[in-house]
Coordinates of C-alpha atoms and ligand atoms in Angstrom, one line a residue:
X1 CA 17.6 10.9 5.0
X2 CA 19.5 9.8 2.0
X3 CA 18.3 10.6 -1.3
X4 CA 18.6 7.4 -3.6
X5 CA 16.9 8.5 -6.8
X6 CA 15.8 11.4 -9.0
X7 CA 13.8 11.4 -12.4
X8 CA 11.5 13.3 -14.2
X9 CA 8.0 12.6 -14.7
X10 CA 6.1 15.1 -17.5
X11 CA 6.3 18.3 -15.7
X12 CA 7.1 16.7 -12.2
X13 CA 10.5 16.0 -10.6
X14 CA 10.5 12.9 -8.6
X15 CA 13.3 12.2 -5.8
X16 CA 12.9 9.1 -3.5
X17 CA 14.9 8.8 -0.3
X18 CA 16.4 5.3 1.3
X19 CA 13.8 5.6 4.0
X20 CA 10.7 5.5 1.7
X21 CA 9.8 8.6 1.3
X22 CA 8.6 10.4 -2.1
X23 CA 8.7 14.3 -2.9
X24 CA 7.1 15.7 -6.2
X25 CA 8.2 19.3 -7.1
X26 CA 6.7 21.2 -10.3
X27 CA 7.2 25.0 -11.3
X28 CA 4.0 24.6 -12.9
X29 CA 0.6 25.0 -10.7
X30 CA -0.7 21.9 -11.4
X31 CA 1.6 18.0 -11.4
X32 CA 1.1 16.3 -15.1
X33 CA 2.4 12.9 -14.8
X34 CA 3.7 11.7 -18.4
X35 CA 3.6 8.0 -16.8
X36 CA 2.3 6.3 -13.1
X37 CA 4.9 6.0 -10.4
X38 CA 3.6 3.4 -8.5
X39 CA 1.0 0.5 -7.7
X40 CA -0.8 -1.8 -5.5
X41 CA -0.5 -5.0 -7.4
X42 CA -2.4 -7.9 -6.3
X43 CA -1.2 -11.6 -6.4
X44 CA -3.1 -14.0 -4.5
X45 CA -6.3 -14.9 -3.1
X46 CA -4.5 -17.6 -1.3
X47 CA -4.4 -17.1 2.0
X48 CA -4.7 -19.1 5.3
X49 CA -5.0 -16.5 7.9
X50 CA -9.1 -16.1 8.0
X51 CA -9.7 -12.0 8.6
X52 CA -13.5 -11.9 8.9
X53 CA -13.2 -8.4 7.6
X54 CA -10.6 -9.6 4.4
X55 CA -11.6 -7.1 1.9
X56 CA -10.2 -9.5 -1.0
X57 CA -11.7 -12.4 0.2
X58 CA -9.0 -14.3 0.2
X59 CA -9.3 -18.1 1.7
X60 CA -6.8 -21.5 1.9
X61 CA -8.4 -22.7 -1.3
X62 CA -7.8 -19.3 -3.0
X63 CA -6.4 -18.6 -6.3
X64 CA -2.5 -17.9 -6.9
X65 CA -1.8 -14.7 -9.9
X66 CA -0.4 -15.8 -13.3
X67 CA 2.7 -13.9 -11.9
X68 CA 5.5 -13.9 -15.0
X69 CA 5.0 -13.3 -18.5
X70 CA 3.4 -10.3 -18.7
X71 CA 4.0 -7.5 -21.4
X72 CA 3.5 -4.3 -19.2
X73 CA 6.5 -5.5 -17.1
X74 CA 9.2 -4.6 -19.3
X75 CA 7.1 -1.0 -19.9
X76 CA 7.4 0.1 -16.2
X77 CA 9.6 2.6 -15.5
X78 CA 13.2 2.2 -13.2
X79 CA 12.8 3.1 -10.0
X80 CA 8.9 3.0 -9.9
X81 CA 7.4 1.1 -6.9
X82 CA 5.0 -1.8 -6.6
X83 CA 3.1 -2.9 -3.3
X84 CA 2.2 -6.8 -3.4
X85 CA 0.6 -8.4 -0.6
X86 CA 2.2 -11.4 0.9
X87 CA 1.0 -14.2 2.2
X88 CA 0.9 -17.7 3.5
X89 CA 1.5 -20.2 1.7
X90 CA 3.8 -17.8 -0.2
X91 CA 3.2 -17.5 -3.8
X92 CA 6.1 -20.0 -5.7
X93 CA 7.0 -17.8 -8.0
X94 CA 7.6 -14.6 -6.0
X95 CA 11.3 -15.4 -6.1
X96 CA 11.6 -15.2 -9.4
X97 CA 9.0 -12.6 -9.8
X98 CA 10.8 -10.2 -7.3
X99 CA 14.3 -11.4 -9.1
X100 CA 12.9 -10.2 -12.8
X101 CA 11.4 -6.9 -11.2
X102 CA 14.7 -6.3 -9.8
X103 CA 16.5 -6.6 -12.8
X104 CA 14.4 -4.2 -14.3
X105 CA 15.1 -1.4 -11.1
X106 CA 11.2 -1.6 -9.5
X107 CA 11.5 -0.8 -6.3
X108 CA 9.0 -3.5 -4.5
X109 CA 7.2 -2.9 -1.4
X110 CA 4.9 -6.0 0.4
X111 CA 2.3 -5.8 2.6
X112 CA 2.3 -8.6 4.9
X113 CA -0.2 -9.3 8.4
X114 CA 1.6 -9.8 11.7
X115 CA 1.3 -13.4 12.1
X116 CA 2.7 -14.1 9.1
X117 CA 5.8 -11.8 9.5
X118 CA 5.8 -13.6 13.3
X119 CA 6.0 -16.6 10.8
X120 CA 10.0 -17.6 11.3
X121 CA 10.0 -19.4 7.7
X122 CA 8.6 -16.6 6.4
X123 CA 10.6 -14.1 8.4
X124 CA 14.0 -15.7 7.2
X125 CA 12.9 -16.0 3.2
X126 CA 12.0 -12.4 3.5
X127 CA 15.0 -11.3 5.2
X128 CA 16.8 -13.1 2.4
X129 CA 14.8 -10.7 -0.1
X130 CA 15.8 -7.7 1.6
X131 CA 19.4 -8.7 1.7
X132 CA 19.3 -8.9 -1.7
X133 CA 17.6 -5.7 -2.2
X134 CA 14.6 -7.9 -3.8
X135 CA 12.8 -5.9 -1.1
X136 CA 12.7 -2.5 0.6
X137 CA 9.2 -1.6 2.3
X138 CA 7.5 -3.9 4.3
X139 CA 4.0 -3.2 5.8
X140 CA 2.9 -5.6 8.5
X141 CA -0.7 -5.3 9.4
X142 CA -1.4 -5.3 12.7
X143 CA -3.0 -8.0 14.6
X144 CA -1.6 -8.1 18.4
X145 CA 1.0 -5.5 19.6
X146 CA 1.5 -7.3 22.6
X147 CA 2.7 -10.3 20.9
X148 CA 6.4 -11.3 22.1
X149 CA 9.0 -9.8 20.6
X150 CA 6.6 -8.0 17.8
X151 CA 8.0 -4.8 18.3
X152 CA 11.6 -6.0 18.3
X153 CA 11.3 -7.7 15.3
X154 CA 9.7 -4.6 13.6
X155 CA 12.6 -2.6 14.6
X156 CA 15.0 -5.2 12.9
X157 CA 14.1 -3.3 9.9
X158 CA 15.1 0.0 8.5
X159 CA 11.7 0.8 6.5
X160 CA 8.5 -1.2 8.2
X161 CA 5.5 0.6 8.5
X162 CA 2.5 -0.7 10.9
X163 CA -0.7 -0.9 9.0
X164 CA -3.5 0.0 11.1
X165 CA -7.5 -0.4 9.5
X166 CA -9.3 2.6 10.5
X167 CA -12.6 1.1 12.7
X168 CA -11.1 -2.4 12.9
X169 CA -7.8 -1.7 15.0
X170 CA -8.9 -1.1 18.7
X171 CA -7.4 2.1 19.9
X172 CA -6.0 0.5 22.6
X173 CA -3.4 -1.9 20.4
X174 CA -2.3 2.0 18.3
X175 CA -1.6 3.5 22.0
X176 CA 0.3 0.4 23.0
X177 CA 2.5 1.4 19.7
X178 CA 3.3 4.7 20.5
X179 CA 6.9 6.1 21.4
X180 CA 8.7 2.9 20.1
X181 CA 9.5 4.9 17.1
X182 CA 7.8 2.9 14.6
X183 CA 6.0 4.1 11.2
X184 CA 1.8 4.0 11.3
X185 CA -0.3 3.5 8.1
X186 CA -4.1 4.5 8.4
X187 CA -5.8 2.9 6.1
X188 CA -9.7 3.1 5.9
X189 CA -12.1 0.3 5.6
X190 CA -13.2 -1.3 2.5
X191 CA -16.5 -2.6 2.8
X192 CA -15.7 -5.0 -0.2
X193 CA -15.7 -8.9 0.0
X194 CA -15.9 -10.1 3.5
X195 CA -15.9 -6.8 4.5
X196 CA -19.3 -5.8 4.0
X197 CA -20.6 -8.5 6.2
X198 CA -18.2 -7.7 8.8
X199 CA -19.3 -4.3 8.7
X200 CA -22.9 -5.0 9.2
X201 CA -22.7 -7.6 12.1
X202 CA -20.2 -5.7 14.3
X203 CA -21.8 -4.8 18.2
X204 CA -20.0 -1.4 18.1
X205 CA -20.1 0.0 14.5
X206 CA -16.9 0.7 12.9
X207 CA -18.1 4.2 12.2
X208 CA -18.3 4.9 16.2
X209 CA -14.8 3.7 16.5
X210 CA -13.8 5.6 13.2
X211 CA -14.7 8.3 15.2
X212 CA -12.7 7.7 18.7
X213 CA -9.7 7.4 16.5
X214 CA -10.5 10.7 14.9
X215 CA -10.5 12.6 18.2
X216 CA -7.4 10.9 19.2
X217 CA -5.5 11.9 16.0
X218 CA -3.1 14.3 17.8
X219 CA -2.2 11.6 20.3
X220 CA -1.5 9.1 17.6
X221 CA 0.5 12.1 15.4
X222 CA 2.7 12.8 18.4
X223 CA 3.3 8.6 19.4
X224 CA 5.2 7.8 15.9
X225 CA 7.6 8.6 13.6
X226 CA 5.6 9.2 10.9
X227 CA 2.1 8.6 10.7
X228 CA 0.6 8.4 6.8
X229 CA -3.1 7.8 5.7
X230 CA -4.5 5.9 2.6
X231 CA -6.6 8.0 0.2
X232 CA -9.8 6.3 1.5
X233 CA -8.8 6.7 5.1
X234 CA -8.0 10.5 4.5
X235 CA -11.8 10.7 3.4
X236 CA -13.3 8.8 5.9
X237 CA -11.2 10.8 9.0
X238 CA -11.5 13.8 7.6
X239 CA -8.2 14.5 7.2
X240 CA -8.3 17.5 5.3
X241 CA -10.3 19.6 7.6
X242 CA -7.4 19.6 9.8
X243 CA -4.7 21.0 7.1
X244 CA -4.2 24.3 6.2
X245 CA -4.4 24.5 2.4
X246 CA -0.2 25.1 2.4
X247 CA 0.0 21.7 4.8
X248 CA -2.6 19.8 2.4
X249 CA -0.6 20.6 -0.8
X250 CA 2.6 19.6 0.9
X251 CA 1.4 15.8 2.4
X252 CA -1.3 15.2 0.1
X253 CA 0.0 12.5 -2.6
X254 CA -2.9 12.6 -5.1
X255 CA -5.9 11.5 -6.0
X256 CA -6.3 7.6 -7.0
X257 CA -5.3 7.1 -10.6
X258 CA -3.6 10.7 -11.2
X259 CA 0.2 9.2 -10.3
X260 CA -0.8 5.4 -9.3
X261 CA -3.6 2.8 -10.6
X262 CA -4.2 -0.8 -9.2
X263 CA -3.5 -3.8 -10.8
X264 CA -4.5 -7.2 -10.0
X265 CA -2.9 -9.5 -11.7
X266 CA -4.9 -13.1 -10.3
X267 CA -7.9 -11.6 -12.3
X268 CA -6.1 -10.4 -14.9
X269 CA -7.3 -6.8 -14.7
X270 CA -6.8 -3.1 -13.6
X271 CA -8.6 -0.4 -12.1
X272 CA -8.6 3.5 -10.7
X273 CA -7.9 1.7 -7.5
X274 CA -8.8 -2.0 -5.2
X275 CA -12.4 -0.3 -4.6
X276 CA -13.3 0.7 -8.0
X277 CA -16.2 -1.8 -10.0
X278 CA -14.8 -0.5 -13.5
X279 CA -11.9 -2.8 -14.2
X280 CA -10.6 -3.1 -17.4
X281 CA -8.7 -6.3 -18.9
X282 CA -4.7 -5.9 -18.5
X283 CA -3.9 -8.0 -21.7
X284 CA -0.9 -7.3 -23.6
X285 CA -1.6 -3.4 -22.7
X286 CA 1.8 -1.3 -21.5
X287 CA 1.5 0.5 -18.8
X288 CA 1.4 3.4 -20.6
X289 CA -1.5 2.5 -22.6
X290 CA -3.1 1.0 -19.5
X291 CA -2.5 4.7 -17.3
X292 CA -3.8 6.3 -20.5
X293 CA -7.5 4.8 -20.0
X294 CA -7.2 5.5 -16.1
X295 CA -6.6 9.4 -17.2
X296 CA -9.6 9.0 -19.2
X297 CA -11.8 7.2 -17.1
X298 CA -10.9 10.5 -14.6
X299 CA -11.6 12.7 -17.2
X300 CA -15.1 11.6 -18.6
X301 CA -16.2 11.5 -14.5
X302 CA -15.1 15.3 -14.1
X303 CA -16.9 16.3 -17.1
Ligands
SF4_1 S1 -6.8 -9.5 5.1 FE1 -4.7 -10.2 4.4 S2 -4.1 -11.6 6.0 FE2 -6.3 -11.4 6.2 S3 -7.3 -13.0 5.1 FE3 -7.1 -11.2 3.7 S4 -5.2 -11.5 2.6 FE4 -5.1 -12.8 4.4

């Protein structure tokens, strides 16, 4: 593992190496972030791939994000990361959107579902991206392991992660993933736009399944490289009643909004995280300004 950059963040060193991964380190007992580090930015509800569980509700007629021209850009930090979700039809200005954040040293990350990845258009634009170094995480979620030559083109790549949904991905398609090597993303389940209905009208509830996955977690912890969990996911498979408190301090990234904060950009707004119903307008905010109402918004709720 090659480390690619170091800075310093309030009382927090920051080092990220070339294949993804993050380390904080503080003398102090307690990490205080002077700025955020990272974020999930949303920038489309266009989409033509249907999920009956889509969280976002995205559809064909969905809307595209205002994606250039905003203030905060130029306030982000070098060499802090963005996560955008990619989709089809592509969005016509990510080119020059991931061009501009480039220039400015983001690092940019997409999330992208297998059949759009399997897409060979798609494939070849993206592959153009991370020859430029426009792109350096991709997460693909998951929609058939056994596709053809899914698991060869996932290798192709130095940093892809799978992205599993905790409940939703059927055990059998993570066992059919394991010793290849390959990076897994829990993630938990949002029960948010089409997701709430999904939720409800489902034969075997997503909680029982929740649960198979949760017995088998040592199975999937031995079957890949590395295998990470989303905040909600960490709650919802209890997660930290298997850590030792030295083991939970070392993995554990922090809470939503202490480091990161959401941003969606088709609406126009931010947010603690995707989930959260308090949203506040981006405008011509900085992102410092913008992470200082997050801290606050934290603060007031653990008064
Ligand atoms: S979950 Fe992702 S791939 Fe599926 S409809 Fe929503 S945006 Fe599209």
């Amino acid at each position: 593992m090659k480390r690619l950059y170091t800075y310093q963040n309030g009382n927090t060193t920051t080092t990220i190496y070339d294949d993804g991964t993050k380390t904080h380190f503080t003398m102090d007992d307690e990490f205080e972030f002077e700025f955020p580090e990272s974020h999930d930015i949303s920038i489309s509800q266009c989409c033509d791939n249907g999920c009956e569980w889509c969280y976002y509700g995205c559809s064909p007629t969905g809307k595209h994000a205002q994606l250039l021209g905003w203030r905060f850009f130029g306030s982000m930090r070098p060499y802090t990361e963005i996560a955008i979700n990619l989709q089809r039809p592509l969005h016509p200005d990510l080119g020059r959107f991931l061009f501009l954040m480039n220039s400015h040293h983001i690092i940019c990350n997409v999330t992208i579902n297998q059949n759009h990845f399997m897409d060979d258009e798609i494939r070849r634009q993206l592959d153009v991206w991370v020859r430029q170094g426009f792109v350096k995480g991709i997460g693909i979620s998951l929609t058939d392991p056994t596709q053809d030559g899914f698991i060869d083109e996932v290798k192709k790549y130095s940093n892809t992660v799978i992205h599993v949904i905790a409940g939703v991905t059927p055990w059998e398609d993570i066992q059919y993933l394991m010793g290849h090597g390959l990076k897994l993303l829990i993630l938990g389940y949002k029960k948010t736009g089409r997701g709430k209905k999904y939720y409800d009208g489902l034969f075997i509830p997503i909680i029982t399944q929740m649960k198979y996955l949760e017995g088998g977690l040592d199975e999937v912890i031995n079957g890949f490289k590395v295998v990470s969990f989303d905040n909600l996911a960490i709650e919802q498979l209890h997660i930290r009643d298997r850590l030792s408190d030295k083991e939970w301090d070392m993995f554990y990234g922090g809470d939503d909004g202490t480091v990161t904060f959401f941003i969606d950009l088709v609406k126009g707004v931010f947010a603690r995280n995707s989930l959260s119903q308090i949203t506040y307008p981006i405008g011509d905010k900085t992102i410092d300004e913008m992470f200082e109402i997050i801290k606050e918004e934290i603060k007031k709720g653990s008064d």
